[in-house]
Coordinates of C-alpha atoms and ligand atoms in Angstrom, one line a residue:
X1 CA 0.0 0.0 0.0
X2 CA 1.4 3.5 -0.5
X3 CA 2.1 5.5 2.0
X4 CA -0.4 7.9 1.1
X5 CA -3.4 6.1 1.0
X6 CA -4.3 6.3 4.6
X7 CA -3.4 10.1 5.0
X8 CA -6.3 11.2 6.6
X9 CA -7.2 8.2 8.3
X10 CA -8.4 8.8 12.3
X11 CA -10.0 5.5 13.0
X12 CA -9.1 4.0 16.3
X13 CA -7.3 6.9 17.5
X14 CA -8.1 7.8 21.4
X15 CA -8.9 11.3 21.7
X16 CA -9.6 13.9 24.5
X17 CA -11.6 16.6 24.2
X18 CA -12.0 19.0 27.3
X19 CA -15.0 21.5 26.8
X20 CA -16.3 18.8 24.8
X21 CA -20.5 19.5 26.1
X22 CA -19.9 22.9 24.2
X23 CA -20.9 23.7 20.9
X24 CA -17.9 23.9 18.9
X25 CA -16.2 20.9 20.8
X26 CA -19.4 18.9 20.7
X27 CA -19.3 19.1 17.0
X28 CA -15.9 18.3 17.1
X29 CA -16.5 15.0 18.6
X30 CA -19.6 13.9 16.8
X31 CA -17.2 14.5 13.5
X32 CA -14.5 12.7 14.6
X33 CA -16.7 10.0 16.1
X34 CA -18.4 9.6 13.0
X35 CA -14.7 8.4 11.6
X36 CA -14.0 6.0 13.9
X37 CA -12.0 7.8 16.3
X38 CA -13.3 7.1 20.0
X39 CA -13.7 10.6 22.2
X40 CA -13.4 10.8 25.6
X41 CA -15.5 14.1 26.8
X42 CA -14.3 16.2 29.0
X43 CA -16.6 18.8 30.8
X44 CA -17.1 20.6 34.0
X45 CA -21.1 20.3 33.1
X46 CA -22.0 16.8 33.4
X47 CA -25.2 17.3 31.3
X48 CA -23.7 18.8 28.9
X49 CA -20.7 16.0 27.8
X50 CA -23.5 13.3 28.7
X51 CA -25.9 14.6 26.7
X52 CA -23.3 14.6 23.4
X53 CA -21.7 11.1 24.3
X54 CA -25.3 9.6 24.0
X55 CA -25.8 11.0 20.8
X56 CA -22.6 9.8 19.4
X57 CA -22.9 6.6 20.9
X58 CA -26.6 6.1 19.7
X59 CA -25.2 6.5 16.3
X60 CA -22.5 3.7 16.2
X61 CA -19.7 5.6 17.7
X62 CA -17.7 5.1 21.0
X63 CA -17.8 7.8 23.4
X64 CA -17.6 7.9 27.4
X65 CA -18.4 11.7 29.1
X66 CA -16.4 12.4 32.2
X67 CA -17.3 15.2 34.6
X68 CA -14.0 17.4 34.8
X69 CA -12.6 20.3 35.8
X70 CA -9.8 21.8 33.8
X71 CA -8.6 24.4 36.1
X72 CA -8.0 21.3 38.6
X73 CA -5.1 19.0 38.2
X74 CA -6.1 16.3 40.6
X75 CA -10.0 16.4 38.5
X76 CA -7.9 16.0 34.9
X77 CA -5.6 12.9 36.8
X78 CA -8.5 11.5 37.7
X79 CA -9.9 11.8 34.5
X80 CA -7.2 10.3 33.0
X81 CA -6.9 7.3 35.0
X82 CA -10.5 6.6 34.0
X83 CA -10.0 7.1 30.2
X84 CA -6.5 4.7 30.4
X85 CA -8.4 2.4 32.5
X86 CA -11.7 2.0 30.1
X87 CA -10.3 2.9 26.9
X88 CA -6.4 1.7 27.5
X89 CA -4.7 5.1 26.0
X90 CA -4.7 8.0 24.7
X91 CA -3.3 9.4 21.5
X92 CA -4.8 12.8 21.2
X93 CA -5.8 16.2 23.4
X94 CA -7.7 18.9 22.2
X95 CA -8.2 21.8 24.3
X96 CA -11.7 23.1 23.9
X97 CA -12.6 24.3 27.3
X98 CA -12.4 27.8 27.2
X99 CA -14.8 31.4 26.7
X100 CA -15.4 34.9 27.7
X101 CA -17.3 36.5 29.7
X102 CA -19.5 39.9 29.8
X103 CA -18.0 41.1 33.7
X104 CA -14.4 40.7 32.2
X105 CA -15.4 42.9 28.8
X106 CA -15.4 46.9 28.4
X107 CA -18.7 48.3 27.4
X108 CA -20.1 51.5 28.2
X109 CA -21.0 51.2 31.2
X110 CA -17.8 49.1 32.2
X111 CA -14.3 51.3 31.8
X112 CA -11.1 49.3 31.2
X113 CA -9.9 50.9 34.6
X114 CA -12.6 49.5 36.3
X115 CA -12.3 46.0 34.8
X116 CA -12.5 44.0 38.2
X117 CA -9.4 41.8 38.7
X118 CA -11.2 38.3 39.6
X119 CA -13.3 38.5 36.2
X120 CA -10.6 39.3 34.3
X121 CA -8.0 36.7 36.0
X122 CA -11.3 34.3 35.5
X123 CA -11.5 34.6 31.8
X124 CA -7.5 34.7 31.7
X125 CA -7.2 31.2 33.8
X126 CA -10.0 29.3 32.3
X127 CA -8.2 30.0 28.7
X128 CA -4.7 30.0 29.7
X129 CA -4.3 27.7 32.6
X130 CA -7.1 25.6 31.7
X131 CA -4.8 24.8 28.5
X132 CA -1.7 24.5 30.5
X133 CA -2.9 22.1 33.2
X134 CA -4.5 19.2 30.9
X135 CA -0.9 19.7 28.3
X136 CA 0.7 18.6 31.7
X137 CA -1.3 15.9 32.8
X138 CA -2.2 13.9 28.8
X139 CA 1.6 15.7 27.7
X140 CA 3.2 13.5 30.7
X141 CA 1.2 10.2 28.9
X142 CA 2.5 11.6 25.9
X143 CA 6.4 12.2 26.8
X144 CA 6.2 8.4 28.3
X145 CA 4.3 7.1 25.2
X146 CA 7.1 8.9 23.0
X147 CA 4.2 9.8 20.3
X148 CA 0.8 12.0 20.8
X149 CA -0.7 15.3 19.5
X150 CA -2.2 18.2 21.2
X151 CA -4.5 20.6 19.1
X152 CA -5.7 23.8 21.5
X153 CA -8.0 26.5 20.7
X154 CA -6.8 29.9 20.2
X155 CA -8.9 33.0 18.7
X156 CA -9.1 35.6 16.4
X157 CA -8.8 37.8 19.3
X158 CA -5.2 36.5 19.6
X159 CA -3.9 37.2 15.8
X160 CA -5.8 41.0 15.4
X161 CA -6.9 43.2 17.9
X162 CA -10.5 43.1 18.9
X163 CA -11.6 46.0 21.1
X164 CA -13.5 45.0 24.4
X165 CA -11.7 41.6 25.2
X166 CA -8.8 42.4 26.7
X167 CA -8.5 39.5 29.2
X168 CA -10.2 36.8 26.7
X169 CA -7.0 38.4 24.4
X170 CA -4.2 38.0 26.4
X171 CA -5.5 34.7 27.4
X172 CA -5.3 33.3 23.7
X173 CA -2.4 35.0 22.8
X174 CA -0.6 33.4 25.8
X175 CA -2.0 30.0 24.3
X176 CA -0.3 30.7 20.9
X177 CA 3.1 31.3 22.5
X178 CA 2.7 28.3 24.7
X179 CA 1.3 26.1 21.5
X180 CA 5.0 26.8 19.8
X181 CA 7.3 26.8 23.2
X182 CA 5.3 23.0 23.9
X183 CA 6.0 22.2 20.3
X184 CA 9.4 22.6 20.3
X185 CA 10.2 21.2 23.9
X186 CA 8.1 18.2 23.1
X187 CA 9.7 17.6 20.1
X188 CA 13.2 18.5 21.7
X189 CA 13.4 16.7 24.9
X190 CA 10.8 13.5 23.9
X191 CA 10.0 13.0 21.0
X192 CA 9.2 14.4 17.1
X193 CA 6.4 12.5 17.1
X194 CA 4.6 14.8 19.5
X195 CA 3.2 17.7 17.9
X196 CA 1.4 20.5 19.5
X197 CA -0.8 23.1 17.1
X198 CA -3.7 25.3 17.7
X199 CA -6.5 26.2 15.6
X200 CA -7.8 30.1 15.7
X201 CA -11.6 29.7 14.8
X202 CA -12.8 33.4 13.8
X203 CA -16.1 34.2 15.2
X204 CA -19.2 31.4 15.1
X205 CA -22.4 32.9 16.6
X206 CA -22.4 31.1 20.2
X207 CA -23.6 31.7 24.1
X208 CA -20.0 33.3 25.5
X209 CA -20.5 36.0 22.4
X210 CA -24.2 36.4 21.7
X211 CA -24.6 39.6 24.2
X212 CA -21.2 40.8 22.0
X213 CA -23.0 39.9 18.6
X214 CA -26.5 40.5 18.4
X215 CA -29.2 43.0 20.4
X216 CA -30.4 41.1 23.3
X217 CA -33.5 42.7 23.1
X218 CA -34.3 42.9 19.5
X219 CA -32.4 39.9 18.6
X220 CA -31.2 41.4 15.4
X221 CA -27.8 41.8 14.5
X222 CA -25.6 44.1 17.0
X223 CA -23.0 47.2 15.6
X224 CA -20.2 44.9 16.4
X225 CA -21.8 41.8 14.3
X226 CA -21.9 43.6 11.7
X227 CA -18.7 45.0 11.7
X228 CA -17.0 41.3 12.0
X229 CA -19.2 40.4 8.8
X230 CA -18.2 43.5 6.6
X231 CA -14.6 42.5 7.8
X232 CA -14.9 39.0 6.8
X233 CA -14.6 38.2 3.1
X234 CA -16.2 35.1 3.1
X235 CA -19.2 37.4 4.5
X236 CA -20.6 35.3 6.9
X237 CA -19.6 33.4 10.8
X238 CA -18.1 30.5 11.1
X239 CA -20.2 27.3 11.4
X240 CA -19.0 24.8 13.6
X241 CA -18.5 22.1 10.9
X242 CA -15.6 24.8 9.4
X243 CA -13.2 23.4 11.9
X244 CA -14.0 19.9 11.3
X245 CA -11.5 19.7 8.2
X246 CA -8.2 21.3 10.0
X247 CA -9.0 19.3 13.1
X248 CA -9.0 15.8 10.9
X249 CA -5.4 17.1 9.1
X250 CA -3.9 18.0 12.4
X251 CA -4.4 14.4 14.0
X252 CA -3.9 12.4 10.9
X253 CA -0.8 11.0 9.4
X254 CA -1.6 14.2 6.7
X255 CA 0.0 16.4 8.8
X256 CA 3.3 14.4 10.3
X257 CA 6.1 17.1 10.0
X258 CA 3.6 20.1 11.3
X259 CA 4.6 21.7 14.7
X260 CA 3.8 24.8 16.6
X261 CA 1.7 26.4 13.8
X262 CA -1.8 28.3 14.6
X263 CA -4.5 27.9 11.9
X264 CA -6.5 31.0 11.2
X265 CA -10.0 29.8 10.6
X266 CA -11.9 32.7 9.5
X267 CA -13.2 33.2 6.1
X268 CA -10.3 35.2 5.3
X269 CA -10.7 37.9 8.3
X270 CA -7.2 37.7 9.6
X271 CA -5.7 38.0 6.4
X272 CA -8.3 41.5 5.7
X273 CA -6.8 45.0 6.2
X274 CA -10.2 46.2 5.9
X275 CA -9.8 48.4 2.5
Ligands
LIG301 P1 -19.1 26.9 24.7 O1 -19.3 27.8 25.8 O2 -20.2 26.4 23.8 O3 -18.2 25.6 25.2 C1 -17.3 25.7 26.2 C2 -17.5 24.4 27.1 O4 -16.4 24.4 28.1 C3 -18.8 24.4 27.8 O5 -19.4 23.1 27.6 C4 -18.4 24.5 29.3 O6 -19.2 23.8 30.2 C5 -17.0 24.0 29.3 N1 -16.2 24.5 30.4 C6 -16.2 25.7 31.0 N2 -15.4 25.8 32.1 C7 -14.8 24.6 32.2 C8 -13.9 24.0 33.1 N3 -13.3 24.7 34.1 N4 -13.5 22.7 32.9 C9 -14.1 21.9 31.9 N5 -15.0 22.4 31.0 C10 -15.3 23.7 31.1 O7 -17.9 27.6 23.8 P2 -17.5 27.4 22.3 O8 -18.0 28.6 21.5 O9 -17.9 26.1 21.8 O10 -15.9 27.6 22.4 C11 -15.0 26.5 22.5 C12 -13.6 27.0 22.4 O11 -13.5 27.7 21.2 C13 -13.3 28.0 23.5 O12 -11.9 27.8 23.8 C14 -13.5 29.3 22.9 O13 -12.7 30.3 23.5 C15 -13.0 29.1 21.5 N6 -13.5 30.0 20.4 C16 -14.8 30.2 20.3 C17 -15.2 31.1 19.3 C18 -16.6 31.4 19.0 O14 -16.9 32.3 18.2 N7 -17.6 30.8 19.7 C19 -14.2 31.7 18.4 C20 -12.9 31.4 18.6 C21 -12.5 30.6 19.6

């Protein structure tokens, strides 16, 4: 067989998926599910990575949901003593847990000098630390293993400057310096076959950024929506299924001699100087 003919192939791969109950991570997993990889989900809301594992193991696939907490190292041990233990290892971590919030954005009625500390160090940990702690705990299975890939989730909001999100920015760009230092000390020090990448989705229409996006009262579309569409060329968000294809290349044997890159997934708004 050449060794082409299985480039994209995921099937039987093991992979973890914290913030896997959300919308963009459950997608994820239902994709990658559907081509025989077996997920292990990953949430702090119990409902919400149950209620995702049953549909993808209604339909065929193999899924177990375990209720953890990413910002907790003894929570992500635990959880990986259960997936070792049911599934028998692990080949892949995506870092999905992650969000904004409206206490930790400037608005009008919130100044940037009186951004409180604890929302801001909120938003900043549950990005940032909640991508450090599980690339400690699944890395270590990876540096003993000699072989495993990480995939986190930056933003837009790291590659161009958004107004309002200063802490969700800083959280994200810290996650793009730590996906290249990882890369190259995982590579360096264990193994080349453990690459670390992130994606950058640009903005999907979701709960963290609907009060950013649209009117809450009318509904309709907000100033700021419409200045990300008019800035997109593609002309439209993201849809979850968008990251589906990058995700699949970054865990398959397509993408063997990629480390510490971060994919812009935007319809082209990164690459848009606006004139
Ligand atoms: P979402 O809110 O739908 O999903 C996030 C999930 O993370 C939720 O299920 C939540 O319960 C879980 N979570 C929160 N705190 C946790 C913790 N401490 N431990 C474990 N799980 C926890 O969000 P989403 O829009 O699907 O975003 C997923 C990722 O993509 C995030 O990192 C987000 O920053 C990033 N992102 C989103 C967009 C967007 O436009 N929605 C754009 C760029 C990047």
């Amino acid at each position: 067989m050449d060794k082409t003919d299985n480039l994209f192939d995921i099937s039987g791969k093991v992979v973890v998926i914290t913030g896997a109950g959300g919308i963009l991570c459950g997608s994820i997993a239902k994709a990658l599910a559907q081509r025989g990889a077996k997920v292990a989900l990953l949430d702090i809301k119990k409902e919400a990575g149950d209620s995702i594992a049953n549909e993808i193991n209604k339909n065929g696939g193999e899924a177990i949901s375990i209720i953890t907490d990413v910002l907790n190292k003894q929570s992500l041990e635990k959880a990986k003593e259960g997936i070792l233990k049911k599934i028998g290892k692990i080949d892949v971590l995506i870092n999905g847990a992650g969000g904004n919030k409206k206490e930790a954005t400037t608005s009008e009625s919130l100044s940037f000098f009186d951004l409180p500390k604890d929302a801001f160090q909120f938003v900043f940990d549950l990005n940032f630390i909640g991508t450090f702690l599980p690339c400690q705990v699944f890395g270590k299975a990876f540096a003993k293993q000699k072989k495993g890939i990480i995939i986190n989730i930056s933003s837009m909001a790291s590659l161009r400057v958004l107004t309002k999100v200063a802490g969700y920015s800083a959280a994200k760009s810290a996650v793009n310096n730590f996906t290249k230092w990882l890369a190259v000390h995982m590579a360096k020090e264990y193994s080349p076959q453990i690459r670390v990448n992130a994606i950058a989705p640009g903005f999907f229409l979701t709960e963290q950024n609907k009060f950013l996006l649209m009117d809450e009262k009318t509904g309709s579309q907000a100033p700021r929506g419409k200045m990300i569409i008019e800035h997109t060329p593609m002309s439209r968000y993201g849809k979850p299924e968008d990251l589906i294809g990058s995700v699949i290349w970054l865990i398959s044997p397509a993408s063997e001699f990629i480390t510490g890159i971060i994919i812009p997934i935007d319809g082209g708004f990164s690459a848009y100087g606006g004139v």
